[in-house]
Amino acid sequence: MDDISRLMTEQLRDAYSAEKQALRAMHKMMKHAANDRLRQGLQAHIDQTEGHMERLDQALDQLGGKPGRKVCEAMRGLIEEANHEMGEAERGPMMDVVIIAAAQRMEHYEIASYGTLAALARAAGQDQLANLLHQTLEEEKKMDEDLSTVAEAEVNRAWIMEARMSEEDRETANENRRAARRKAG
Protein backbone atom coordinates (compact mmCIF):
# COMPACT_ATOMS: atom_id res chain seq x y z
CA MET A 1 0.00 0.00 0.00
CA ASP A 2 1.51 3.33 -1.04
CA ASP A 3 1.55 6.46 1.15
CA ILE A 4 -1.48 7.99 -0.59
CA SER A 5 -3.59 4.86 -0.11
CA ARG A 6 -2.37 4.48 3.48
CA LEU A 7 -3.33 8.08 4.36
CA MET A 8 -6.71 7.79 2.63
CA THR A 9 -7.39 4.49 4.40
CA GLU A 10 -6.67 6.05 7.80
CA GLN A 11 -8.87 9.03 6.98
CA LEU A 12 -11.68 6.72 5.82
CA ARG A 13 -11.38 4.74 9.07
CA ASP A 14 -11.65 7.99 10.98
CA ALA A 15 -14.77 8.95 8.98
CA TYR A 16 -16.26 5.50 9.62
CA SER A 17 -15.74 5.91 13.36
CA ALA A 18 -17.20 9.42 13.22
CA GLU A 19 -20.32 8.15 11.44
CA LYS A 20 -20.73 5.29 13.91
CA GLN A 21 -20.50 7.67 16.87
CA ALA A 22 -22.79 10.22 15.20
CA LEU A 23 -25.39 7.52 14.63
CA ARG A 24 -25.56 6.75 18.36
CA ALA A 25 -25.64 10.45 19.22
CA MET A 26 -28.47 11.18 16.78
CA HIS A 27 -30.60 8.43 18.35
CA LYS A 28 -30.14 10.12 21.71
CA MET A 29 -30.83 13.58 20.25
CA MET A 30 -34.00 12.31 18.61
CA LYS A 31 -35.31 11.03 21.97
CA HIS A 32 -34.79 14.47 23.53
CA ALA A 33 -36.07 16.61 20.65
CA ALA A 34 -39.48 18.24 21.09
CA ASN A 35 -39.91 19.71 17.60
CA ASP A 36 -41.53 17.29 15.12
CA ARG A 37 -39.58 18.53 12.09
CA LEU A 38 -36.32 18.21 14.02
CA ARG A 39 -37.16 14.62 15.04
CA GLN A 40 -38.14 13.77 11.46
CA GLY A 41 -34.93 15.31 10.12
CA LEU A 42 -32.81 13.42 12.64
CA GLN A 43 -34.58 10.15 11.74
CA ALA A 44 -34.02 10.77 8.04
CA HIS A 45 -30.34 11.45 8.68
CA ILE A 46 -30.04 8.32 10.82
CA ASP A 47 -31.30 6.32 7.84
CA GLN A 48 -28.93 8.20 5.54
CA THR A 49 -25.96 7.67 7.88
CA GLU A 50 -26.35 3.91 7.54
CA GLY A 51 -25.84 4.48 3.80
CA HIS A 52 -22.79 6.64 4.53
CA MET A 53 -21.26 3.75 6.45
CA GLU A 54 -21.96 1.38 3.55
CA ARG A 55 -20.22 3.80 1.17
CA LEU A 56 -17.27 4.02 3.54
CA ASP A 57 -17.07 0.21 3.52
CA GLN A 58 -17.05 0.35 -0.30
CA ALA A 59 -14.37 3.06 -0.27
CA LEU A 60 -12.21 1.05 2.13
CA ASP A 61 -12.67 -2.04 -0.04
CA GLN A 62 -11.44 -0.08 -3.06
CA LEU A 63 -8.26 0.72 -1.15
CA GLY A 64 -7.91 -2.76 0.36
CA GLY A 65 -8.73 -1.60 3.89
CA LYS A 66 -11.26 -2.31 6.64
CA PRO A 67 -12.88 -0.01 9.25
CA GLY A 68 -10.74 -1.44 12.06
CA ARG A 69 -10.80 -0.17 15.62
CA LYS A 70 -9.86 3.46 15.00
CA VAL A 71 -11.73 5.98 17.15
CA CYS A 72 -12.42 9.46 15.81
CA GLU A 73 -11.37 11.62 18.74
CA ALA A 74 -12.80 14.79 17.17
CA MET A 75 -16.31 13.31 16.95
CA ARG A 76 -15.92 11.88 20.43
CA GLY A 77 -15.22 15.39 21.70
CA LEU A 78 -18.13 16.93 19.80
CA ILE A 79 -20.51 14.32 21.22
CA GLU A 80 -19.15 14.74 24.73
CA GLU A 81 -19.79 18.48 24.45
CA ALA A 82 -23.30 17.83 23.08
CA ASN A 83 -24.11 15.47 25.96
CA HIS A 84 -22.91 18.05 28.48
CA GLU A 85 -25.00 20.82 26.91
CA MET A 86 -28.07 18.60 26.63
CA GLY A 87 -27.68 17.70 30.30
CA GLU A 88 -27.94 21.37 31.21
CA ALA A 89 -30.85 22.25 28.90
CA GLU A 90 -34.53 22.20 29.74
CA ARG A 91 -36.67 19.92 27.61
CA GLY A 92 -38.60 21.73 24.90
CA PRO A 93 -37.45 24.58 22.66
CA MET A 94 -34.21 25.16 24.61
CA MET A 95 -33.24 21.50 24.19
CA ASP A 96 -34.05 21.73 20.47
CA VAL A 97 -31.73 24.73 20.09
CA VAL A 98 -28.95 22.81 21.85
CA ILE A 99 -29.56 19.70 19.71
CA ILE A 100 -29.43 21.68 16.47
CA ALA A 101 -26.23 23.46 17.50
CA ALA A 102 -24.59 20.15 18.44
CA ALA A 103 -25.81 18.36 15.31
CA GLN A 104 -24.52 21.17 13.10
CA ARG A 105 -21.07 21.05 14.72
CA MET A 106 -21.04 17.32 13.98
CA GLU A 107 -22.20 17.91 10.39
CA HIS A 108 -19.52 20.57 9.83
CA TYR A 109 -16.84 18.13 10.97
CA GLU A 110 -18.19 15.51 8.57
CA ILE A 111 -18.40 18.05 5.73
CA ALA A 112 -14.73 18.92 6.27
CA SER A 113 -13.77 15.24 6.36
CA TYR A 114 -15.65 14.23 3.22
CA GLY A 115 -14.61 17.35 1.33
CA THR A 116 -10.95 16.67 2.06
CA LEU A 117 -11.24 12.97 1.22
CA ALA A 118 -13.11 13.59 -2.05
CA ALA A 119 -10.55 16.20 -3.15
CA LEU A 120 -7.64 13.90 -2.26
CA ALA A 121 -9.19 10.97 -4.12
CA ARG A 122 -9.80 13.13 -7.20
CA ALA A 123 -6.22 14.44 -7.09
CA ALA A 124 -4.96 10.84 -6.87
CA GLY A 125 -6.94 9.96 -10.00
CA GLN A 126 -9.40 7.79 -8.09
CA ASP A 127 -12.55 9.23 -9.62
CA GLN A 128 -14.85 6.38 -8.57
CA LEU A 129 -13.78 6.83 -4.94
CA ALA A 130 -14.06 10.62 -5.24
CA ASN A 131 -17.61 10.33 -6.58
CA LEU A 132 -18.61 7.99 -3.76
CA LEU A 133 -17.27 10.42 -1.16
CA HIS A 134 -18.76 13.43 -2.93
CA GLN A 135 -22.22 11.86 -2.75
CA THR A 136 -21.93 11.63 1.05
CA LEU A 137 -20.50 15.16 1.20
CA GLU A 138 -23.60 16.52 -0.56
CA GLU A 139 -25.92 14.65 1.83
CA GLU A 140 -24.05 16.07 4.84
CA LYS A 141 -24.35 19.59 3.41
CA LYS A 142 -28.08 19.05 2.86
CA MET A 143 -28.56 17.93 6.47
CA ASP A 144 -26.75 21.05 7.67
CA GLU A 145 -29.06 23.20 5.53
CA ASP A 146 -32.13 21.35 6.81
CA LEU A 147 -31.05 21.91 10.41
CA SER A 148 -30.61 25.63 9.70
CA THR A 149 -34.06 25.78 8.13
CA VAL A 150 -35.75 24.17 11.15
CA ALA A 151 -33.81 26.41 13.52
CA GLU A 152 -34.64 29.61 11.65
CA ALA A 153 -38.27 28.76 10.84
CA GLU A 154 -39.37 27.27 14.15
CA VAL A 155 -36.98 26.34 16.93
CA ASN A 156 -35.06 29.55 17.58
CA ARG A 157 -38.22 31.68 17.76
CA ALA A 158 -39.99 29.17 19.99
CA TRP A 159 -37.09 29.17 22.44
CA ILE A 160 -36.76 32.97 22.46
CA MET A 161 -40.50 33.34 23.09
CA GLU A 162 -40.31 30.80 25.90
CA ALA A 163 -37.22 32.41 27.41
CA ARG A 164 -39.08 35.71 27.59
CA MET A 165 -42.06 34.19 29.41
CA SER A 166 -42.51 34.56 33.13
CA GLU A 167 -41.66 31.52 35.25
CA GLU A 168 -45.36 30.84 35.81
CA ASP A 169 -46.12 30.99 32.07
CA ARG A 170 -43.15 28.71 31.36
CA GLU A 171 -44.39 26.09 33.85
CA THR A 172 -47.86 26.19 32.26
CA ALA A 173 -46.31 25.70 28.80
CA ASN A 174 -44.22 22.77 30.10
CA GLU A 175 -47.29 21.17 31.68
CA ASN A 176 -49.22 21.58 28.41
CA ARG A 177 -46.37 19.85 26.51
CA ARG A 178 -46.30 16.98 29.03
CA ALA A 179 -50.07 16.58 28.77
CA ALA A 180 -49.90 16.56 24.94
CA ARG A 181 -47.15 13.88 25.05
CA ARG A 182 -49.19 11.74 27.45
CA LYS A 183 -52.23 12.07 25.21
CA ALA A 184 -50.24 11.24 22.06
CA GLY A 185 -48.24 8.49 23.67
JSON list of C-alpha atoms in Angstrom, two decimals:
[
{"chain": "A", "resi": 1, "resn": "MET", "atom": "CA", "xyz": [0.00, 0.00, 0.00]},
{"chain": "A", "resi": 2, "resn": "ASP", "atom": "CA", "xyz": [1.51, 3.33, -1.04]},
{"chain": "A", "resi": 3, "resn": "ASP", "atom": "CA", "xyz": [1.55, 6.46, 1.15]},
{"chain": "A", "resi": 4, "resn": "ILE", "atom": "CA", "xyz": [-1.48, 7.99, -0.59]},
{"chain": "A", "resi": 5, "resn": "SER", "atom": "CA", "xyz": [-3.59, 4.86, -0.11]},
{"chain": "A", "resi": 6, "resn": "ARG", "atom": "CA", "xyz": [-2.37, 4.48, 3.48]},
{"chain": "A", "resi": 7, "resn": "LEU", "atom": "CA", "xyz": [-3.33, 8.08, 4.36]},
{"chain": "A", "resi": 8, "resn": "MET", "atom": "CA", "xyz": [-6.71, 7.79, 2.63]},
{"chain": "A", "resi": 9, "resn": "THR", "atom": "CA", "xyz": [-7.39, 4.49, 4.40]},
{"chain": "A", "resi": 10, "resn": "GLU", "atom": "CA", "xyz": [-6.67, 6.05, 7.80]},
{"chain": "A", "resi": 11, "resn": "GLN", "atom": "CA", "xyz": [-8.87, 9.03, 6.98]},
{"chain": "A", "resi": 12, "resn": "LEU", "atom": "CA", "xyz": [-11.68, 6.72, 5.82]},
{"chain": "A", "resi": 13, "resn": "ARG", "atom": "CA", "xyz": [-11.38, 4.74, 9.07]},
{"chain": "A", "resi": 14, "resn": "ASP", "atom": "CA", "xyz": [-11.65, 7.99, 10.98]},
{"chain": "A", "resi": 15, "resn": "ALA", "atom": "CA", "xyz": [-14.77, 8.95, 8.98]},
{"chain": "A", "resi": 16, "resn": "TYR", "atom": "CA", "xyz": [-16.26, 5.50, 9.62]},
{"chain": "A", "resi": 17, "resn": "SER", "atom": "CA", "xyz": [-15.74, 5.91, 13.36]},
{"chain": "A", "resi": 18, "resn": "ALA", "atom": "CA", "xyz": [-17.20, 9.42, 13.22]},
{"chain": "A", "resi": 19, "resn": "GLU", "atom": "CA", "xyz": [-20.32, 8.15, 11.44]},
{"chain": "A", "resi": 20, "resn": "LYS", "atom": "CA", "xyz": [-20.73, 5.29, 13.91]},
{"chain": "A", "resi": 21, "resn": "GLN", "atom": "CA", "xyz": [-20.50, 7.67, 16.87]},
{"chain": "A", "resi": 22, "resn": "ALA", "atom": "CA", "xyz": [-22.79, 10.22, 15.20]},
{"chain": "A", "resi": 23, "resn": "LEU", "atom": "CA", "xyz": [-25.39, 7.52, 14.63]},
{"chain": "A", "resi": 24, "resn": "ARG", "atom": "CA", "xyz": [-25.56, 6.75, 18.36]},
{"chain": "A", "resi": 25, "resn": "ALA", "atom": "CA", "xyz": [-25.64, 10.45, 19.22]},
{"chain": "A", "resi": 26, "resn": "MET", "atom": "CA", "xyz": [-28.47, 11.18, 16.78]},
{"chain": "A", "resi": 27, "resn": "HIS", "atom": "CA", "xyz": [-30.60, 8.43, 18.35]},
{"chain": "A", "resi": 28, "resn": "LYS", "atom": "CA", "xyz": [-30.14, 10.12, 21.71]},
{"chain": "A", "resi": 29, "resn": "MET", "atom": "CA", "xyz": [-30.83, 13.58, 20.25]},
{"chain": "A", "resi": 30, "resn": "MET", "atom": "CA", "xyz": [-34.00, 12.31, 18.61]},
{"chain": "A", "resi": 31, "resn": "LYS", "atom": "CA", "xyz": [-35.31, 11.03, 21.97]},
{"chain": "A", "resi": 32, "resn": "HIS", "atom": "CA", "xyz": [-34.79, 14.47, 23.53]},
{"chain": "A", "resi": 33, "resn": "ALA", "atom": "CA", "xyz": [-36.07, 16.61, 20.65]},
{"chain": "A", "resi": 34, "resn": "ALA", "atom": "CA", "xyz": [-39.48, 18.24, 21.09]},
{"chain": "A", "resi": 35, "resn": "ASN", "atom": "CA", "xyz": [-39.91, 19.71, 17.60]},
{"chain": "A", "resi": 36, "resn": "ASP", "atom": "CA", "xyz": [-41.53, 17.29, 15.12]},
{"chain": "A", "resi": 37, "resn": "ARG", "atom": "CA", "xyz": [-39.58, 18.53, 12.09]},
{"chain": "A", "resi": 38, "resn": "LEU", "atom": "CA", "xyz": [-36.32, 18.21, 14.02]},
{"chain": "A", "resi": 39, "resn": "ARG", "atom": "CA", "xyz": [-37.16, 14.62, 15.04]},
{"chain": "A", "resi": 40, "resn": "GLN", "atom": "CA", "xyz": [-38.14, 13.77, 11.46]},
{"chain": "A", "resi": 41, "resn": "GLY", "atom": "CA", "xyz": [-34.93, 15.31, 10.12]},
{"chain": "A", "resi": 42, "resn": "LEU", "atom": "CA", "xyz": [-32.81, 13.42, 12.64]},
{"chain": "A", "resi": 43, "resn": "GLN", "atom": "CA", "xyz": [-34.58, 10.15, 11.74]},
{"chain": "A", "resi": 44, "resn": "ALA", "atom": "CA", "xyz": [-34.02, 10.77, 8.04]},
{"chain": "A", "resi": 45, "resn": "HIS", "atom": "CA", "xyz": [-30.34, 11.45, 8.68]},
{"chain": "A", "resi": 46, "resn": "ILE", "atom": "CA", "xyz": [-30.04, 8.32, 10.82]},
{"chain": "A", "resi": 47, "resn": "ASP", "atom": "CA", "xyz": [-31.30, 6.32, 7.84]},
{"chain": "A", "resi": 48, "resn": "GLN", "atom": "CA", "xyz": [-28.93, 8.20, 5.54]},
{"chain": "A", "resi": 49, "resn": "THR", "atom": "CA", "xyz": [-25.96, 7.67, 7.88]},
{"chain": "A", "resi": 50, "resn": "GLU", "atom": "CA", "xyz": [-26.35, 3.91, 7.54]},
{"chain": "A", "resi": 51, "resn": "GLY", "atom": "CA", "xyz": [-25.84, 4.48, 3.80]},
{"chain": "A", "resi": 52, "resn": "HIS", "atom": "CA", "xyz": [-22.79, 6.64, 4.53]},
{"chain": "A", "resi": 53, "resn": "MET", "atom": "CA", "xyz": [-21.26, 3.75, 6.45]},
{"chain": "A", "resi": 54, "resn": "GLU", "atom": "CA", "xyz": [-21.96, 1.38, 3.55]},
{"chain": "A", "resi": 55, "resn": "ARG", "atom": "CA", "xyz": [-20.22, 3.80, 1.17]},
{"chain": "A", "resi": 56, "resn": "LEU", "atom": "CA", "xyz": [-17.27, 4.02, 3.54]},
{"chain": "A", "resi": 57, "resn": "ASP", "atom": "CA", "xyz": [-17.07, 0.21, 3.52]},
{"chain": "A", "resi": 58, "resn": "GLN", "atom": "CA", "xyz": [-17.05, 0.35, -0.30]},
{"chain": "A", "resi": 59, "resn": "ALA", "atom": "CA", "xyz": [-14.37, 3.06, -0.27]},
{"chain": "A", "resi": 60, "resn": "LEU", "atom": "CA", "xyz": [-12.21, 1.05, 2.13]},
{"chain": "A", "resi": 61, "resn": "ASP", "atom": "CA", "xyz": [-12.67, -2.04, -0.04]},
{"chain": "A", "resi": 62, "resn": "GLN", "atom": "CA", "xyz": [-11.44, -0.08, -3.06]},
{"chain": "A", "resi": 63, "resn": "LEU", "atom": "CA", "xyz": [-8.26, 0.72, -1.15]},
{"chain": "A", "resi": 64, "resn": "GLY", "atom": "CA", "xyz": [-7.91, -2.76, 0.36]},
{"chain": "A", "resi": 65, "resn": "GLY", "atom": "CA", "xyz": [-8.73, -1.60, 3.89]},
{"chain": "A", "resi": 66, "resn": "LYS", "atom": "CA", "xyz": [-11.26, -2.31, 6.64]},
{"chain": "A", "resi": 67, "resn": "PRO", "atom": "CA", "xyz": [-12.88, -0.01, 9.25]},
{"chain": "A", "resi": 68, "resn": "GLY", "atom": "CA", "xyz": [-10.74, -1.44, 12.06]},
{"chain": "A", "resi": 69, "resn": "ARG", "atom": "CA", "xyz": [-10.80, -0.17, 15.62]},
{"chain": "A", "resi": 70, "resn": "LYS", "atom": "CA", "xyz": [-9.86, 3.46, 15.00]},
{"chain": "A", "resi": 71, "resn": "VAL", "atom": "CA", "xyz": [-11.73, 5.98, 17.15]},
{"chain": "A", "resi": 72, "resn": "CYS", "atom": "CA", "xyz": [-12.42, 9.46, 15.81]},
{"chain": "A", "resi": 73, "resn": "GLU", "atom": "CA", "xyz": [-11.37, 11.62, 18.74]},
{"chain": "A", "resi": 74, "resn": "ALA", "atom": "CA", "xyz": [-12.80, 14.79, 17.17]},
{"chain": "A", "resi": 75, "resn": "MET", "atom": "CA", "xyz": [-16.31, 13.31, 16.95]},
{"chain": "A", "resi": 76, "resn": "ARG", "atom": "CA", "xyz": [-15.92, 11.88, 20.43]},
{"chain": "A", "resi": 77, "resn": "GLY", "atom": "CA", "xyz": [-15.22, 15.39, 21.70]},
{"chain": "A", "resi": 78, "resn": "LEU", "atom": "CA", "xyz": [-18.13, 16.93, 19.80]},
{"chain": "A", "resi": 79, "resn": "ILE", "atom": "CA", "xyz": [-20.51, 14.32, 21.22]},
{"chain": "A", "resi": 80, "resn": "GLU", "atom": "CA", "xyz": [-19.15, 14.74, 24.73]},
{"chain": "A", "resi": 81, "resn": "GLU", "atom": "CA", "xyz": [-19.79, 18.48, 24.45]},
{"chain": "A", "resi": 82, "resn": "ALA", "atom": "CA", "xyz": [-23.30, 17.83, 23.08]},
{"chain": "A", "resi": 83, "resn": "ASN", "atom": "CA", "xyz": [-24.11, 15.47, 25.96]},
{"chain": "A", "resi": 84, "resn": "HIS", "atom": "CA", "xyz": [-22.91, 18.05, 28.48]},
{"chain": "A", "resi": 85, "resn": "GLU", "atom": "CA", "xyz": [-25.00, 20.82, 26.91]},
{"chain": "A", "resi": 86, "resn": "MET", "atom": "CA", "xyz": [-28.07, 18.60, 26.63]},
{"chain": "A", "resi": 87, "resn": "GLY", "atom": "CA", "xyz": [-27.68, 17.70, 30.30]},
{"chain": "A", "resi": 88, "resn": "GLU", "atom": "CA", "xyz": [-27.94, 21.37, 31.21]},
{"chain": "A", "resi": 89, "resn": "ALA", "atom": "CA", "xyz": [-30.85, 22.25, 28.90]},
{"chain": "A", "resi": 90, "resn": "GLU", "atom": "CA", "xyz": [-34.53, 22.20, 29.74]},
{"chain": "A", "resi": 91, "resn": "ARG", "atom": "CA", "xyz": [-36.67, 19.92, 27.61]},
{"chain": "A", "resi": 92, "resn": "GLY", "atom": "CA", "xyz": [-38.60, 21.73, 24.90]},
{"chain": "A", "resi": 93, "resn": "PRO", "atom": "CA", "xyz": [-37.45, 24.58, 22.66]},
{"chain": "A", "resi": 94, "resn": "MET", "atom": "CA", "xyz": [-34.21, 25.16, 24.61]},
{"chain": "A", "resi": 95, "resn": "MET", "atom": "CA", "xyz": [-33.24, 21.50, 24.19]},
{"chain": "A", "resi": 96, "resn": "ASP", "atom": "CA", "xyz": [-34.05, 21.73, 20.47]},
{"chain": "A", "resi": 97, "resn": "VAL", "atom": "CA", "xyz": [-31.73, 24.73, 20.09]},
{"chain": "A", "resi": 98, "resn": "VAL", "atom": "CA", "xyz": [-28.95, 22.81, 21.85]},
{"chain": "A", "resi": 99, "resn": "ILE", "atom": "CA", "xyz": [-29.56, 19.70, 19.71]},
{"chain": "A", "resi": 100, "resn": "ILE", "atom": "CA", "xyz": [-29.43, 21.68, 16.47]},
{"chain": "A", "resi": 101, "resn": "ALA", "atom": "CA", "xyz": [-26.23, 23.46, 17.50]},
{"chain": "A", "resi": 102, "resn": "ALA", "atom": "CA", "xyz": [-24.59, 20.15, 18.44]},
{"chain": "A", "resi": 103, "resn": "ALA", "atom": "CA", "xyz": [-25.81, 18.36, 15.31]},
{"chain": "A", "resi": 104, "resn": "GLN", "atom": "CA", "xyz": [-24.52, 21.17, 13.10]},
{"chain": "A", "resi": 105, "resn": "ARG", "atom": "CA", "xyz": [-21.07, 21.05, 14.72]},
{"chain": "A", "resi": 106, "resn": "MET", "atom": "CA", "xyz": [-21.04, 17.32, 13.98]},
{"chain": "A", "resi": 107, "resn": "GLU", "atom": "CA", "xyz": [-22.20, 17.91, 10.39]},
{"chain": "A", "resi": 108, "resn": "HIS", "atom": "CA", "xyz": [-19.52, 20.57, 9.83]},
{"chain": "A", "resi": 109, "resn": "TYR", "atom": "CA", "xyz": [-16.84, 18.13, 10.97]},
{"chain": "A", "resi": 110, "resn": "GLU", "atom": "CA", "xyz": [-18.19, 15.51, 8.57]},
{"chain": "A", "resi": 111, "resn": "ILE", "atom": "CA", "xyz": [-18.40, 18.05, 5.73]},
{"chain": "A", "resi": 112, "resn": "ALA", "atom": "CA", "xyz": [-14.73, 18.92, 6.27]},
{"chain": "A", "resi": 113, "resn": "SER", "atom": "CA", "xyz": [-13.77, 15.24, 6.36]},
{"chain": "A", "resi": 114, "resn": "TYR", "atom": "CA", "xyz": [-15.65, 14.23, 3.22]},
{"chain": "A", "resi": 115, "resn": "GLY", "atom": "CA", "xyz": [-14.61, 17.35, 1.33]},
{"chain": "A", "resi": 116, "resn": "THR", "atom": "CA", "xyz": [-10.95, 16.67, 2.06]},
{"chain": "A", "resi": 117, "resn": "LEU", "atom": "CA", "xyz": [-11.24, 12.97, 1.22]},
{"chain": "A", "resi": 118, "resn": "ALA", "atom": "CA", "xyz": [-13.11, 13.59, -2.05]},
{"chain": "A", "resi": 119, "resn": "ALA", "atom": "CA", "xyz": [-10.55, 16.20, -3.15]},
{"chain": "A", "resi": 120, "resn": "LEU", "atom": "CA", "xyz": [-7.64, 13.90, -2.26]},
{"chain": "A", "resi": 121, "resn": "ALA", "atom": "CA", "xyz": [-9.19, 10.97, -4.12]},
{"chain": "A", "resi": 122, "resn": "ARG", "atom": "CA", "xyz": [-9.80, 13.13, -7.20]},
{"chain": "A", "resi": 123, "resn": "ALA", "atom": "CA", "xyz": [-6.22, 14.44, -7.09]},
{"chain": "A", "resi": 124, "resn": "ALA", "atom": "CA", "xyz": [-4.96, 10.84, -6.87]},
{"chain": "A", "resi": 125, "resn": "GLY", "atom": "CA", "xyz": [-6.94, 9.96, -10.00]},
{"chain": "A", "resi": 126, "resn": "GLN", "atom": "CA", "xyz": [-9.40, 7.79, -8.09]},
{"chain": "A", "resi": 127, "resn": "ASP", "atom": "CA", "xyz": [-12.55, 9.23, -9.62]},
{"chain": "A", "resi": 128, "resn": "GLN", "atom": "CA", "xyz": [-14.85, 6.38, -8.57]},
{"chain": "A", "resi": 129, "resn": "LEU", "atom": "CA", "xyz": [-13.78, 6.83, -4.94]},
{"chain": "A", "resi": 130, "resn": "ALA", "atom": "CA", "xyz": [-14.06, 10.62, -5.24]},
{"chain": "A", "resi": 131, "resn": "ASN", "atom": "CA", "xyz": [-17.61, 10.33, -6.58]},
{"chain": "A", "resi": 132, "resn": "LEU", "atom": "CA", "xyz": [-18.61, 7.99, -3.76]},
{"chain": "A", "resi": 133, "resn": "LEU", "atom": "CA", "xyz": [-17.27, 10.42, -1.16]},
{"chain": "A", "resi": 134, "resn": "HIS", "atom": "CA", "xyz": [-18.76, 13.43, -2.93]},
{"chain": "A", "resi": 135, "resn": "GLN", "atom": "CA", "xyz": [-22.22, 11.86, -2.75]},
{"chain": "A", "resi": 136, "resn": "THR", "atom": "CA", "xyz": [-21.93, 11.63, 1.05]},
{"chain": "A", "resi": 137, "resn": "LEU", "atom": "CA", "xyz": [-20.50, 15.16, 1.20]},
{"chain": "A", "resi": 138, "resn": "GLU", "atom": "CA", "xyz": [-23.60, 16.52, -0.56]},
{"chain": "A", "resi": 139, "resn": "GLU", "atom": "CA", "xyz": [-25.92, 14.65, 1.83]},
{"chain": "A", "resi": 140, "resn": "GLU", "atom": "CA", "xyz": [-24.05, 16.07, 4.84]},
{"chain": "A", "resi": 141, "resn": "LYS", "atom": "CA", "xyz": [-24.35, 19.59, 3.41]},
{"chain": "A", "resi": 142, "resn": "LYS", "atom": "CA", "xyz": [-28.08, 19.05, 2.86]},
{"chain": "A", "resi": 143, "resn": "MET", "atom": "CA", "xyz": [-28.56, 17.93, 6.47]},
{"chain": "A", "resi": 144, "resn": "ASP", "atom": "CA", "xyz": [-26.75, 21.05, 7.67]},
{"chain": "A", "resi": 145, "resn": "GLU", "atom": "CA", "xyz": [-29.06, 23.20, 5.53]},
{"chain": "A", "resi": 146, "resn": "ASP", "atom": "CA", "xyz": [-32.13, 21.35, 6.81]},
{"chain": "A", "resi": 147, "resn": "LEU", "atom": "CA", "xyz": [-31.05, 21.91, 10.41]},
{"chain": "A", "resi": 148, "resn": "SER", "atom": "CA", "xyz": [-30.61, 25.63, 9.70]},
{"chain": "A", "resi": 149, "resn": "THR", "atom": "CA", "xyz": [-34.06, 25.78, 8.13]},
{"chain": "A", "resi": 150, "resn": "VAL", "atom": "CA", "xyz": [-35.75, 24.17, 11.15]},
{"chain": "A", "resi": 151, "resn": "ALA", "atom": "CA", "xyz": [-33.81, 26.41, 13.52]},
{"chain": "A", "resi": 152, "resn": "GLU", "atom": "CA", "xyz": [-34.64, 29.61, 11.65]},
{"chain": "A", "resi": 153, "resn": "ALA", "atom": "CA", "xyz": [-38.27, 28.76, 10.84]},
{"chain": "A", "resi": 154, "resn": "GLU", "atom": "CA", "xyz": [-39.37, 27.27, 14.15]},
{"chain": "A", "resi": 155, "resn": "VAL", "atom": "CA", "xyz": [-36.98, 26.34, 16.93]},
{"chain": "A", "resi": 156, "resn": "ASN", "atom": "CA", "xyz": [-35.06, 29.55, 17.58]},
{"chain": "A", "resi": 157, "resn": "ARG", "atom": "CA", "xyz": [-38.22, 31.68, 17.76]},
{"chain": "A", "resi": 158, "resn": "ALA", "atom": "CA", "xyz": [-39.99, 29.17, 19.99]},
{"chain": "A", "resi": 159, "resn": "TRP", "atom": "CA", "xyz": [-37.09, 29.17, 22.44]},
{"chain": "A", "resi": 160, "resn": "ILE", "atom": "CA", "xyz": [-36.76, 32.97, 22.46]},
{"chain": "A", "resi": 161, "resn": "MET", "atom": "CA", "xyz": [-40.50, 33.34, 23.09]},
{"chain": "A", "resi": 162, "resn": "GLU", "atom": "CA", "xyz": [-40.31, 30.80, 25.90]},
{"chain": "A", "resi": 163, "resn": "ALA", "atom": "CA", "xyz": [-37.22, 32.41, 27.41]},
{"chain": "A", "resi": 164, "resn": "ARG", "atom": "CA", "xyz": [-39.08, 35.71, 27.59]},
{"chain": "A", "resi": 165, "resn": "MET", "atom": "CA", "xyz": [-42.06, 34.19, 29.41]},
{"chain": "A", "resi": 166, "resn": "SER", "atom": "CA", "xyz": [-42.51, 34.56, 33.13]},
{"chain": "A", "resi": 167, "resn": "GLU", "atom": "CA", "xyz": [-41.66, 31.52, 35.25]},
{"chain": "A", "resi": 168, "resn": "GLU", "atom": "CA", "xyz": [-45.36, 30.84, 35.81]},
{"chain": "A", "resi": 169, "resn": "ASP", "atom": "CA", "xyz": [-46.12, 30.99, 32.07]},
{"chain": "A", "resi": 170, "resn": "ARG", "atom": "CA", "xyz": [-43.15, 28.71, 31.36]},
{"chain": "A", "resi": 171, "resn": "GLU", "atom": "CA", "xyz": [-44.39, 26.09, 33.85]},
{"chain": "A", "resi": 172, "resn": "THR", "atom": "CA", "xyz": [-47.86, 26.19, 32.26]},
{"chain": "A", "resi": 173, "resn": "ALA", "atom": "CA", "xyz": [-46.31, 25.70, 28.80]},
{"chain": "A", "resi": 174, "resn": "ASN", "atom": "CA", "xyz": [-44.22, 22.77, 30.10]},
{"chain": "A", "resi": 175, "resn": "GLU", "atom": "CA", "xyz": [-47.29, 21.17, 31.68]},
{"chain": "A", "resi": 176, "resn": "ASN", "atom": "CA", "xyz": [-49.22, 21.58, 28.41]},
{"chain": "A", "resi": 177, "resn": "ARG", "atom": "CA", "xyz": [-46.37, 19.85, 26.51]},
{"chain": "A", "resi": 178, "resn": "ARG", "atom": "CA", "xyz": [-46.30, 16.98, 29.03]},
{"chain": "A", "resi": 179, "resn": "ALA", "atom": "CA", "xyz": [-50.07, 16.58, 28.77]},
{"chain": "A", "resi": 180, "resn": "ALA", "atom": "CA", "xyz": [-49.90, 16.56, 24.94]},
{"chain": "A", "resi": 181, "resn": "ARG", "atom": "CA", "xyz": [-47.15, 13.88, 25.05]},
{"chain": "A", "resi": 182, "resn": "ARG", "atom": "CA", "xyz": [-49.19, 11.74, 27.45]},
{"chain": "A", "resi": 183, "resn": "LYS", "atom": "CA", "xyz": [-52.23, 12.07, 25.21]},
{"chain": "A", "resi": 184, "resn": "ALA", "atom": "CA", "xyz": [-50.24, 11.24, 22.06]},
{"chain": "A", "resi": 185, "resn": "GLY", "atom": "CA", "xyz": [-48.24, 8.49, 23.67]}
]
